[in-house]
Tab-separated table of C-alpha atoms and ligand atoms in Angstrom:
chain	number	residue	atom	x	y	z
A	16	UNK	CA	0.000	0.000	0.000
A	17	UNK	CA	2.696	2.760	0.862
A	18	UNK	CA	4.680	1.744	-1.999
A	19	UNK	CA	2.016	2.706	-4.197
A	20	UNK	CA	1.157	5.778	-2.730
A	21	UNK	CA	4.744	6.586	-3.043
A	22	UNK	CA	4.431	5.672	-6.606
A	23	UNK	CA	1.430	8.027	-7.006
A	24	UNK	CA	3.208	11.059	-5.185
A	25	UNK	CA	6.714	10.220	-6.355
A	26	UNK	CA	4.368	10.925	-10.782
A	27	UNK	CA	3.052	13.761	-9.405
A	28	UNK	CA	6.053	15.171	-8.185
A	29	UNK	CA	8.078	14.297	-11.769
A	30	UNK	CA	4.897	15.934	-13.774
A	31	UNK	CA	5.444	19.099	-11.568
A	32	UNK	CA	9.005	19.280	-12.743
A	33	UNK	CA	8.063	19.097	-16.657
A	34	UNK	CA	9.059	22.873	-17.227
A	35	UNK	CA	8.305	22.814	-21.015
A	36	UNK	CA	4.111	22.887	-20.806
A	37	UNK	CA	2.866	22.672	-18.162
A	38	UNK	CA	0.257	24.121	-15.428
A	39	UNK	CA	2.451	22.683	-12.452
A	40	UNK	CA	5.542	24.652	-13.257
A	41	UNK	CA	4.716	28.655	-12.052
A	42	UNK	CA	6.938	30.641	-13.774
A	43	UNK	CA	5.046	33.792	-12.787
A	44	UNK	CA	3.013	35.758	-10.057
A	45	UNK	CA	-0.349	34.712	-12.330
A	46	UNK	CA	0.278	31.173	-13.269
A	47	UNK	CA	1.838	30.090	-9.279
A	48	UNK	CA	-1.766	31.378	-8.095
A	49	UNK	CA	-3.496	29.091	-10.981
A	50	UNK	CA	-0.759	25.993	-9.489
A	51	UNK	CA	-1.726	26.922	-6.057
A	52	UNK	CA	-5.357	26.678	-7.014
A	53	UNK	CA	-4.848	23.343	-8.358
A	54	UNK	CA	-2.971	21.745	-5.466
A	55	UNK	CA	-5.552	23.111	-3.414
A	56	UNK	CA	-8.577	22.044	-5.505
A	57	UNK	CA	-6.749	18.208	-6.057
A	58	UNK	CA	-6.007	18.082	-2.242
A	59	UNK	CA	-8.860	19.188	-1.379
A	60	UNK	CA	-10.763	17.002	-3.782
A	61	UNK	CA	-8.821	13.677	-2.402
A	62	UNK	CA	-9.759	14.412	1.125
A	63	UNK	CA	-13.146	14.433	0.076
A	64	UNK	CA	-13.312	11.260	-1.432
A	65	UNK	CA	-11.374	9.633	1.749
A	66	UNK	CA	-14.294	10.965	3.631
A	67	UNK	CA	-16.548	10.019	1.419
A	68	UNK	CA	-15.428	6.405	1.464
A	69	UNK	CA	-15.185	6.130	5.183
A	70	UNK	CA	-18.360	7.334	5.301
A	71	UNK	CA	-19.753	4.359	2.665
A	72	UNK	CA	-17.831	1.543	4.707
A	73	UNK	CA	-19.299	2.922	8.246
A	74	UNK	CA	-23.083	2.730	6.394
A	75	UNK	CA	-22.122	-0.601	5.385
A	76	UNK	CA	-20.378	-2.223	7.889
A	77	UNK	CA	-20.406	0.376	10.805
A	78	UNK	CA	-22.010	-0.232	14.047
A	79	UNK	CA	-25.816	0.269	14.644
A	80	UNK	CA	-25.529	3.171	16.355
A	81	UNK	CA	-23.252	5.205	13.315
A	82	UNK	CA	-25.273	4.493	10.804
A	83	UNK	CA	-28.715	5.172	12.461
A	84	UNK	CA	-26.950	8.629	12.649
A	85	UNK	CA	-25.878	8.638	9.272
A	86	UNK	CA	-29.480	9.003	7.639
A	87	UNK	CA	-30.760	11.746	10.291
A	88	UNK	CA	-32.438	14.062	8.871
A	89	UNK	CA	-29.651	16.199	10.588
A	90	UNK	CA	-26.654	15.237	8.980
A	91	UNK	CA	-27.715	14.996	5.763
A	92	UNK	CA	-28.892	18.798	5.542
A	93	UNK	CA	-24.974	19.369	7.030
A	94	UNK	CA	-23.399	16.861	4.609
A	95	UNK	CA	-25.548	17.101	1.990
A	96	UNK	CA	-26.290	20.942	1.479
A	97	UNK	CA	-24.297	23.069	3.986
A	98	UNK	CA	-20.613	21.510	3.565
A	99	UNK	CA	-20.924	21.781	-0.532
A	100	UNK	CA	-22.587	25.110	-0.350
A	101	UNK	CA	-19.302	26.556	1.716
A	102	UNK	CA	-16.579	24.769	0.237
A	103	UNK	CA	-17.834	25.759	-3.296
A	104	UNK	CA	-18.510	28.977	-2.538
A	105	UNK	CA	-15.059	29.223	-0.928
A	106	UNK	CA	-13.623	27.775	-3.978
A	107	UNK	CA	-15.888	30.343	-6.014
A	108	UNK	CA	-14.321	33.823	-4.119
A	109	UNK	CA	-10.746	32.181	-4.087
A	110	UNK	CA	-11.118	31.534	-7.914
A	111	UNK	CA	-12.562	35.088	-8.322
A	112	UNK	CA	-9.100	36.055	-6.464
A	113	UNK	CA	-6.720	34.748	-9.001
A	114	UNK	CA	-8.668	36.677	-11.612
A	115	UNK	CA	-8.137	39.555	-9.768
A	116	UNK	CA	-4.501	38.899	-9.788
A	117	UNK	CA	-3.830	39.304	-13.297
A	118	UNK	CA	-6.029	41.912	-13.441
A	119	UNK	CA	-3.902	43.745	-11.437
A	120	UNK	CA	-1.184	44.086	-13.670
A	121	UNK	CA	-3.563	46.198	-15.899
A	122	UNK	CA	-2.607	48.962	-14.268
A	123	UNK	CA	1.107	47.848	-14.302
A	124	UNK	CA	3.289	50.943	-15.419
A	125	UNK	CA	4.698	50.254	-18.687
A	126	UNK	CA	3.568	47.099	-19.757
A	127	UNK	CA	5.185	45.509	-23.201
A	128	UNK	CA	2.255	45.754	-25.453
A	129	UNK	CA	2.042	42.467	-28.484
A	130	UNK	CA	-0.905	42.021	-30.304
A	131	UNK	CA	-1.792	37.709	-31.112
A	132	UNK	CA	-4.021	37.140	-34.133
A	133	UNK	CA	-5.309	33.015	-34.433
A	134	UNK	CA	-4.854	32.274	-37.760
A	135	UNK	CA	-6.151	28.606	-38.914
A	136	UNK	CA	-3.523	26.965	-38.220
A	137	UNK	CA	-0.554	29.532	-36.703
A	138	UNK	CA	-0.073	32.808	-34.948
A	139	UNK	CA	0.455	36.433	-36.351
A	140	UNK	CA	2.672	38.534	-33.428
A	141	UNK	CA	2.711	41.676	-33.605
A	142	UNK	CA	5.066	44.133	-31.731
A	143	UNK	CA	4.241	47.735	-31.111
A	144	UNK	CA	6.939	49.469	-30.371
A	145	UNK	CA	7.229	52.441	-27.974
A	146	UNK	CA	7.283	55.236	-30.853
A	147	UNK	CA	3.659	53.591	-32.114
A	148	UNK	CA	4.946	52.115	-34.989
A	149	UNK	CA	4.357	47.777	-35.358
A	150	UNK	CA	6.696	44.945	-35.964
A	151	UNK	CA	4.903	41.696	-37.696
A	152	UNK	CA	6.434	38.226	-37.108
A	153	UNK	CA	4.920	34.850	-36.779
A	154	UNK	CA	4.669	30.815	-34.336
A	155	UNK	CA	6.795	32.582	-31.349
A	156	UNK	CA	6.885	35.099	-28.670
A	157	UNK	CA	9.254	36.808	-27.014
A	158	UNK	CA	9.243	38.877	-23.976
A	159	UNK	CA	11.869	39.962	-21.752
A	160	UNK	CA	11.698	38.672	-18.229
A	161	UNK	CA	10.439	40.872	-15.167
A	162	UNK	CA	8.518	43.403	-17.198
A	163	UNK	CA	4.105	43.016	-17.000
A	164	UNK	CA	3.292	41.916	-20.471
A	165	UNK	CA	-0.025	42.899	-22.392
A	166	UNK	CA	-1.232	40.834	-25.200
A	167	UNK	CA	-4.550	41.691	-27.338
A	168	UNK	CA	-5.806	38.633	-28.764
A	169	UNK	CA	-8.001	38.172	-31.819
A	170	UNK	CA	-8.863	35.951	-34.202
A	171	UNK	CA	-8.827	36.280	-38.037
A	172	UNK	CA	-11.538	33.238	-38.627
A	173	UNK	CA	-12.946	30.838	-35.924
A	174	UNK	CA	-12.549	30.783	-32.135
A	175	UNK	CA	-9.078	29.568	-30.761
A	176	UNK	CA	-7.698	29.550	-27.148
A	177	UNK	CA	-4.127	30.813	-26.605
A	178	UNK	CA	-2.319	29.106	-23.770
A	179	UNK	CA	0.652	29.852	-21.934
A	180	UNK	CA	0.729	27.282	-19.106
A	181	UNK	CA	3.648	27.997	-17.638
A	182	UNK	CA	3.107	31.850	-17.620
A	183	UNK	CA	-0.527	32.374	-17.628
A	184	UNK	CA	-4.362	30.731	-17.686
A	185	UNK	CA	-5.894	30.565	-21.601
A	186	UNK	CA	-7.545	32.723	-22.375
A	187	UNK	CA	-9.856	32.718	-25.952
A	188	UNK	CA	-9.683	34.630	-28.939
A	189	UNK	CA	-13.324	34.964	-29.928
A	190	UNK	CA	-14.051	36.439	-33.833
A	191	UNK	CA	-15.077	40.306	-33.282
A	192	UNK	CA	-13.393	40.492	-29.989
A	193	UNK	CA	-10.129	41.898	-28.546
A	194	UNK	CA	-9.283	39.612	-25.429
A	195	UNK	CA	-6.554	40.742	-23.285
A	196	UNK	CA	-3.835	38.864	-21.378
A	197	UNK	CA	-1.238	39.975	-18.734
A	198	UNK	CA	1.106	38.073	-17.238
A	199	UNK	CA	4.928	38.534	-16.267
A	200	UNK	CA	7.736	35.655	-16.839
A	201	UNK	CA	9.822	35.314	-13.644
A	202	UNK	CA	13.327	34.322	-15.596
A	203	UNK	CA	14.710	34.209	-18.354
A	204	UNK	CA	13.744	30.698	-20.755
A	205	UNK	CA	12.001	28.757	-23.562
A	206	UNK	CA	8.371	27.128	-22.904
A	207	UNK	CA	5.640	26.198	-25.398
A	208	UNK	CA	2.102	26.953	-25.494
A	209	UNK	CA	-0.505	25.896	-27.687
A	210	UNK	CA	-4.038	26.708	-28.529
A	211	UNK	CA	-6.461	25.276	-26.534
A	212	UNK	CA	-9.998	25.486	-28.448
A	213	UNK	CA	-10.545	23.230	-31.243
A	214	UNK	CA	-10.395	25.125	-34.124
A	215	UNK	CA	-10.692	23.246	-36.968
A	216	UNK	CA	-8.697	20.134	-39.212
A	217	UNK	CA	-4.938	20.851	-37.687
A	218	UNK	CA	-5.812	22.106	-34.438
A	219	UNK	CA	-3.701	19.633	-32.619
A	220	UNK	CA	-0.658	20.991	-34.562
A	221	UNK	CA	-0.743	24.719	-33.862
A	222	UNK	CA	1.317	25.660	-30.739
A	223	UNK	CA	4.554	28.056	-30.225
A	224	UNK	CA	7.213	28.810	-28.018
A	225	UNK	CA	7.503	31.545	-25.958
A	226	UNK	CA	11.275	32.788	-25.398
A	227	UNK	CA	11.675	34.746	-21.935
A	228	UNK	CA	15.129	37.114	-22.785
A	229	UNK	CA	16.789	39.314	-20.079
A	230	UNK	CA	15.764	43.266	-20.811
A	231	UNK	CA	19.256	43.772	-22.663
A	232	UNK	CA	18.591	40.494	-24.708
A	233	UNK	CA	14.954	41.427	-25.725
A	234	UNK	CA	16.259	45.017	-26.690
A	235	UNK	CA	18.617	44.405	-28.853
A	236	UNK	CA	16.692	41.400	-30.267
A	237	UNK	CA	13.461	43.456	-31.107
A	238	UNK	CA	15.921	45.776	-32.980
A	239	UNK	CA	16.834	42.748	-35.360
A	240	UNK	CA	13.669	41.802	-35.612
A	241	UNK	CA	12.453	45.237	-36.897
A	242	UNK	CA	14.742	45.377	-39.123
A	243	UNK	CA	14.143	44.230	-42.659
A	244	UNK	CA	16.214	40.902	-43.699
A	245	UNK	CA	19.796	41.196	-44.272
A	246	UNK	CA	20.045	37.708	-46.064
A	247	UNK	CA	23.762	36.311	-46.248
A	248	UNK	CA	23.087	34.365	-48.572
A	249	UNK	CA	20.512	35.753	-51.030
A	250	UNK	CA	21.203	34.755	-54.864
A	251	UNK	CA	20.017	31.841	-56.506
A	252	UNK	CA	17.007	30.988	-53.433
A	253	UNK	CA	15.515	34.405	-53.241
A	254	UNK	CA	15.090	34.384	-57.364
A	255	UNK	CA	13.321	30.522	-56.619
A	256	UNK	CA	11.289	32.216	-53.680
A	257	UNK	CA	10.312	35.358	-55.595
A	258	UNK	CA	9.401	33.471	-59.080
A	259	UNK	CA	7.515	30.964	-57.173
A	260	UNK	CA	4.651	33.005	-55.934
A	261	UNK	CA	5.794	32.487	-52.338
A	262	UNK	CA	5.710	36.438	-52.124
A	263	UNK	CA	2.290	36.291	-52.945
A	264	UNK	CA	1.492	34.986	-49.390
A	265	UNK	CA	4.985	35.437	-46.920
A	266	UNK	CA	6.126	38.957	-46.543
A	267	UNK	CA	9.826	39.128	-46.731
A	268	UNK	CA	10.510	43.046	-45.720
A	269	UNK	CA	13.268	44.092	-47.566
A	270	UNK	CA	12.362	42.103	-50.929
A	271	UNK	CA	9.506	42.472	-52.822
A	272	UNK	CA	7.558	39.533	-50.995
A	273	UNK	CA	4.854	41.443	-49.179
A	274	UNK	CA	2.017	38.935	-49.090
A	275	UNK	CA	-0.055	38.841	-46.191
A	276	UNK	CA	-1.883	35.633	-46.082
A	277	UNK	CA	0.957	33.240	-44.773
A	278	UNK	CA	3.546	33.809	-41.600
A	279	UNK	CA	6.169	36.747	-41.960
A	280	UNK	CA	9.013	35.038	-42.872
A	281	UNK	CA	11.793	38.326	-42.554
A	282	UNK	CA	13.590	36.322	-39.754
A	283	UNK	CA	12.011	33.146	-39.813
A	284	UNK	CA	15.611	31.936	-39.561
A	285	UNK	CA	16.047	33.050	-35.983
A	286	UNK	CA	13.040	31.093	-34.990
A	287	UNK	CA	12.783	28.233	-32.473
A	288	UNK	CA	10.375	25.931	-34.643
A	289	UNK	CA	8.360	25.828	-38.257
A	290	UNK	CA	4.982	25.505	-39.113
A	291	UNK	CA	4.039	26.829	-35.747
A	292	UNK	CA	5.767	24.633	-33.321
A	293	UNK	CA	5.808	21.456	-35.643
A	294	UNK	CA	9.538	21.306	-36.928
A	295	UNK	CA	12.708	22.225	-35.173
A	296	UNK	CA	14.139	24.963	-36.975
A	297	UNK	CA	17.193	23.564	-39.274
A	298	UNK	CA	18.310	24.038	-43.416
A	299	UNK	CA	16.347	20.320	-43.936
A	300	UNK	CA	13.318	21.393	-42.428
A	301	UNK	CA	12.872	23.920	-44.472
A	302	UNK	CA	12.858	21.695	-47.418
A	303	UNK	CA	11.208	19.325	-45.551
A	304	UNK	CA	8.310	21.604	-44.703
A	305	UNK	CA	8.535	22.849	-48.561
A	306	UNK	CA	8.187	19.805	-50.453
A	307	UNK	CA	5.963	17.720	-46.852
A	308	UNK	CA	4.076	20.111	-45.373
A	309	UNK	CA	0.731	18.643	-46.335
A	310	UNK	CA	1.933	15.559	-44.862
A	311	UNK	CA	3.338	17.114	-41.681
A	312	UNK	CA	0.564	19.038	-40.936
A	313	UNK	CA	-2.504	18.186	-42.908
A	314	UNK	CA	-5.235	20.501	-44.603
A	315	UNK	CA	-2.987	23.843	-43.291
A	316	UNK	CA	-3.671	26.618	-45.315
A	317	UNK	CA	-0.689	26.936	-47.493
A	318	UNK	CA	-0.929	25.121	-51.060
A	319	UNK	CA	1.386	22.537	-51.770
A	320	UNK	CA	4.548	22.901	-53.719
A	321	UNK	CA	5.814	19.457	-55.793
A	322	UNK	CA	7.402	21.399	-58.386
A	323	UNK	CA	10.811	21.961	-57.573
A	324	UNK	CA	13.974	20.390	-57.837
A	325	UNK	CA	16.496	18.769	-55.585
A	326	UNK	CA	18.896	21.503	-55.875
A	327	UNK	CA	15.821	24.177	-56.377
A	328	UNK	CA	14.808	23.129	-52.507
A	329	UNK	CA	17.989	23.183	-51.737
A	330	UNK	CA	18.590	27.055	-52.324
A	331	UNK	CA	15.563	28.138	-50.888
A	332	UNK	CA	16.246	26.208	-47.839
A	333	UNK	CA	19.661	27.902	-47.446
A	334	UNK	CA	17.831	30.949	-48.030
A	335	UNK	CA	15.058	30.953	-45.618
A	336	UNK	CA	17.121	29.658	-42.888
A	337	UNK	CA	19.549	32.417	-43.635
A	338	UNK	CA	16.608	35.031	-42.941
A	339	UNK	CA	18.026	35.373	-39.188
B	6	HEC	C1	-1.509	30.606	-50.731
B	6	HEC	C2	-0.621	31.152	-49.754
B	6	HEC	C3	0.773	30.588	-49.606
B	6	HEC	C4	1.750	30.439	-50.564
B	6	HEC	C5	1.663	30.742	-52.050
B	6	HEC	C6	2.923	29.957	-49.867
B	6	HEC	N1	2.672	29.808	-48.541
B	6	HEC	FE1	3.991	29.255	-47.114
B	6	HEC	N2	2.518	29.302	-45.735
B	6	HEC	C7	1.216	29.679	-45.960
B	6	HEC	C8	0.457	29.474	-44.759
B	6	HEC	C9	-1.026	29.746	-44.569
B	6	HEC	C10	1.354	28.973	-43.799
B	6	HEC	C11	1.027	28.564	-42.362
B	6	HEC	C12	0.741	27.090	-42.352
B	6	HEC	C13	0.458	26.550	-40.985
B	6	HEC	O1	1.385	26.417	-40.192
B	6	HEC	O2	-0.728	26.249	-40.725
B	6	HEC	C14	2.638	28.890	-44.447
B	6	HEC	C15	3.824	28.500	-43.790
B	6	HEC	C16	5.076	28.565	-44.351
B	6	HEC	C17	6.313	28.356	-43.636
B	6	HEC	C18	6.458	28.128	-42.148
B	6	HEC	C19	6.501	29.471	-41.466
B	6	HEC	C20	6.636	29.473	-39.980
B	6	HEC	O3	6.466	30.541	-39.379
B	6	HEC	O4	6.901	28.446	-39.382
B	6	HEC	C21	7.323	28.455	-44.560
B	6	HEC	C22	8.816	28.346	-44.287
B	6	HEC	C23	6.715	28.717	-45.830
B	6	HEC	N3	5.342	28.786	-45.674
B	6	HEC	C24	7.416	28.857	-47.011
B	6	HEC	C25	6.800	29.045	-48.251
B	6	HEC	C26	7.513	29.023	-49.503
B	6	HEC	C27	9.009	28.801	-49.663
B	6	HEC	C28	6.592	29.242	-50.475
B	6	HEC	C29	6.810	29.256	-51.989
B	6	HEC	C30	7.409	28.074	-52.528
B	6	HEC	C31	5.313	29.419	-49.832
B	6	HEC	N4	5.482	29.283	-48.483
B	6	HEC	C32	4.125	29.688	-50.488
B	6	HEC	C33	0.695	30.167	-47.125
B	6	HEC	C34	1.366	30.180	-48.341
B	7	CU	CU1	-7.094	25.330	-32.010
């Protein structure tokens, strides 16, 4: 019996320690409250049910004089009506807390504001900088550590749910609406998030990472990333990517690829993943996600491409990865 229980303790511990995605891990003021809740509500939950079973072997096989109290009218207005009536309503006001909690950062001073737009099946990010103007990029976010951190969410089509475990609780982007998140990352670090509100064919494969920089990191890296592309190795791939009609969907600032309809792909090259979250970021995943990507991640949006060569694939992998 204790072995098992230390079996059953010993998982919960190792899922608590699963920094990646998960609930468990806290990395913030807002998401510790939401683990605190849970530990509470779980703990709380598994008491009850001891109770609860005690309470089934006494009617059963309890003496006479226990379970001639158990059906009293008495105790089963207290069990039955009073005891859920408090501890839910407890539950209710403590819940109503958390809220509160990231609501307070609303009135944090000088909050880093980044717009999310759902997109079936990936995320637009947008930056707006302090001098109003905006910064487009695509499948990751990144925020520096210690500052409160504001994010409008929207959708451009149907509803989808964008989730932060470790920093935050999800919260949905609903069509017509601008939602709004706040949260602040305690360190420095990579997680992933995903969307949480099916949303259609590839909705299992549209999550992101979020990178947590210092304030000196995130600086000079939202520079870069407002700059246009600076592609070391342009040439022979950006001719294949131009002539190909990517341009007519992927914006490439800097070239004449403005299209609007796909992920920005200016410095997709600096990115953790591709295809929001699906492939790790490397040269052959590029042409993997070129010439696969209707096999990697079915019915997405972007048309597939059979037509080039071995060498053609090639260039424009060396090219997009290059887009740093
Ligand atoms: C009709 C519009 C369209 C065209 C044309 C198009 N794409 Fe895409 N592309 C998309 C969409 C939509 C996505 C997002 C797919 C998803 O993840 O659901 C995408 C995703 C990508 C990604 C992954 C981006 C990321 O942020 O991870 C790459 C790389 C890419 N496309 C390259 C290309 C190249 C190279 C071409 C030309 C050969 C091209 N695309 C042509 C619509 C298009
Ligand atoms: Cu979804």
């Amino acid at each position: 019996m204790m072995k098992y229980a230390f079996c059953a303790v010993a998982l919960l511990v190792i899922a608590g320690c699963d920094g990646g995605q998960s609930a468990f891990t806290g990395l913030g003021p807002v998401s510790s409250r939401i683990t605190l809740l849970i530990w509470i509500m779980f703990i709380g939950a598994a008491l009850i049910t001891v109770l609860i079973c005690v309470l089934l072997l006494i009617s059963i096989a309890g003496p006479v004089g226990w379970r001639h109290k158990l059906t009293t009218e008495k105790s089963i207005v207290w069990g039955g009506i009073v005891f859920p009536i408090v501890t839910l309503t407890a539950l209710l006001i403590y819940g109503f807390s958390i809220l509160e909690a990231g609501g307070a950062l609303v009135q944090a001073e000088n909050p880093v504001h980044i717009s999310v737009v759902g997109e079936q099946w990936w995320w637009r990010v947008i930056y707006h900088h302090d001098d109003g103007h905006t910064t487009e990029s695509a499948n990751e976010l990144r925020i520096p550590a210690g500052r409160p951190i504001e994010i409008k969410l929207s959708t451009a089509d149907v509803i989808h749910s964008f989730w932060i475990p470790a920093y935050a609780g999800k919260v949905d982007m609903i069509p017509g609406r601008i939602n709004t998140l706040h949260f602040v990352a305690d360190k420095p670090g990579i997680v992933s998030g995903q969307c949480a509100e099916y949303c259609g064919g590839a909705h299992a494969l549209i999550s992101f990472y979020t990178v947590a920089m210092s304030s000196a990191g995130y600086k000079a890296w939202l520079a870069k990333e407002r700059a246009d592309a600076t592609p070391a190795l342009a040439g022979e791939g950006e001719q294949i990517f131009l002539s190909s009609g990517c341009g007519g969907c992927h914006t490439v600032r800097g070239t004449p690829a403005d299209g609007k309809i796909g992920p920005d792909l200016t410095h997709v090259g600096s990115r953790q993943s591709l295809g929001a979250g699906i492939l790790p970021n490397t040269a052959e995943n590029f042409a993997k996600w070129i010439s696969q990507h209707q096999t990697i991640k079915p019915q997405n949006l972007m048309p597939p491409f059979d037509i080039f060569s071995e060498s053609e694939l090639q260039a424009l992998s060396v090219y997009l990865n290059s887009l740093e």
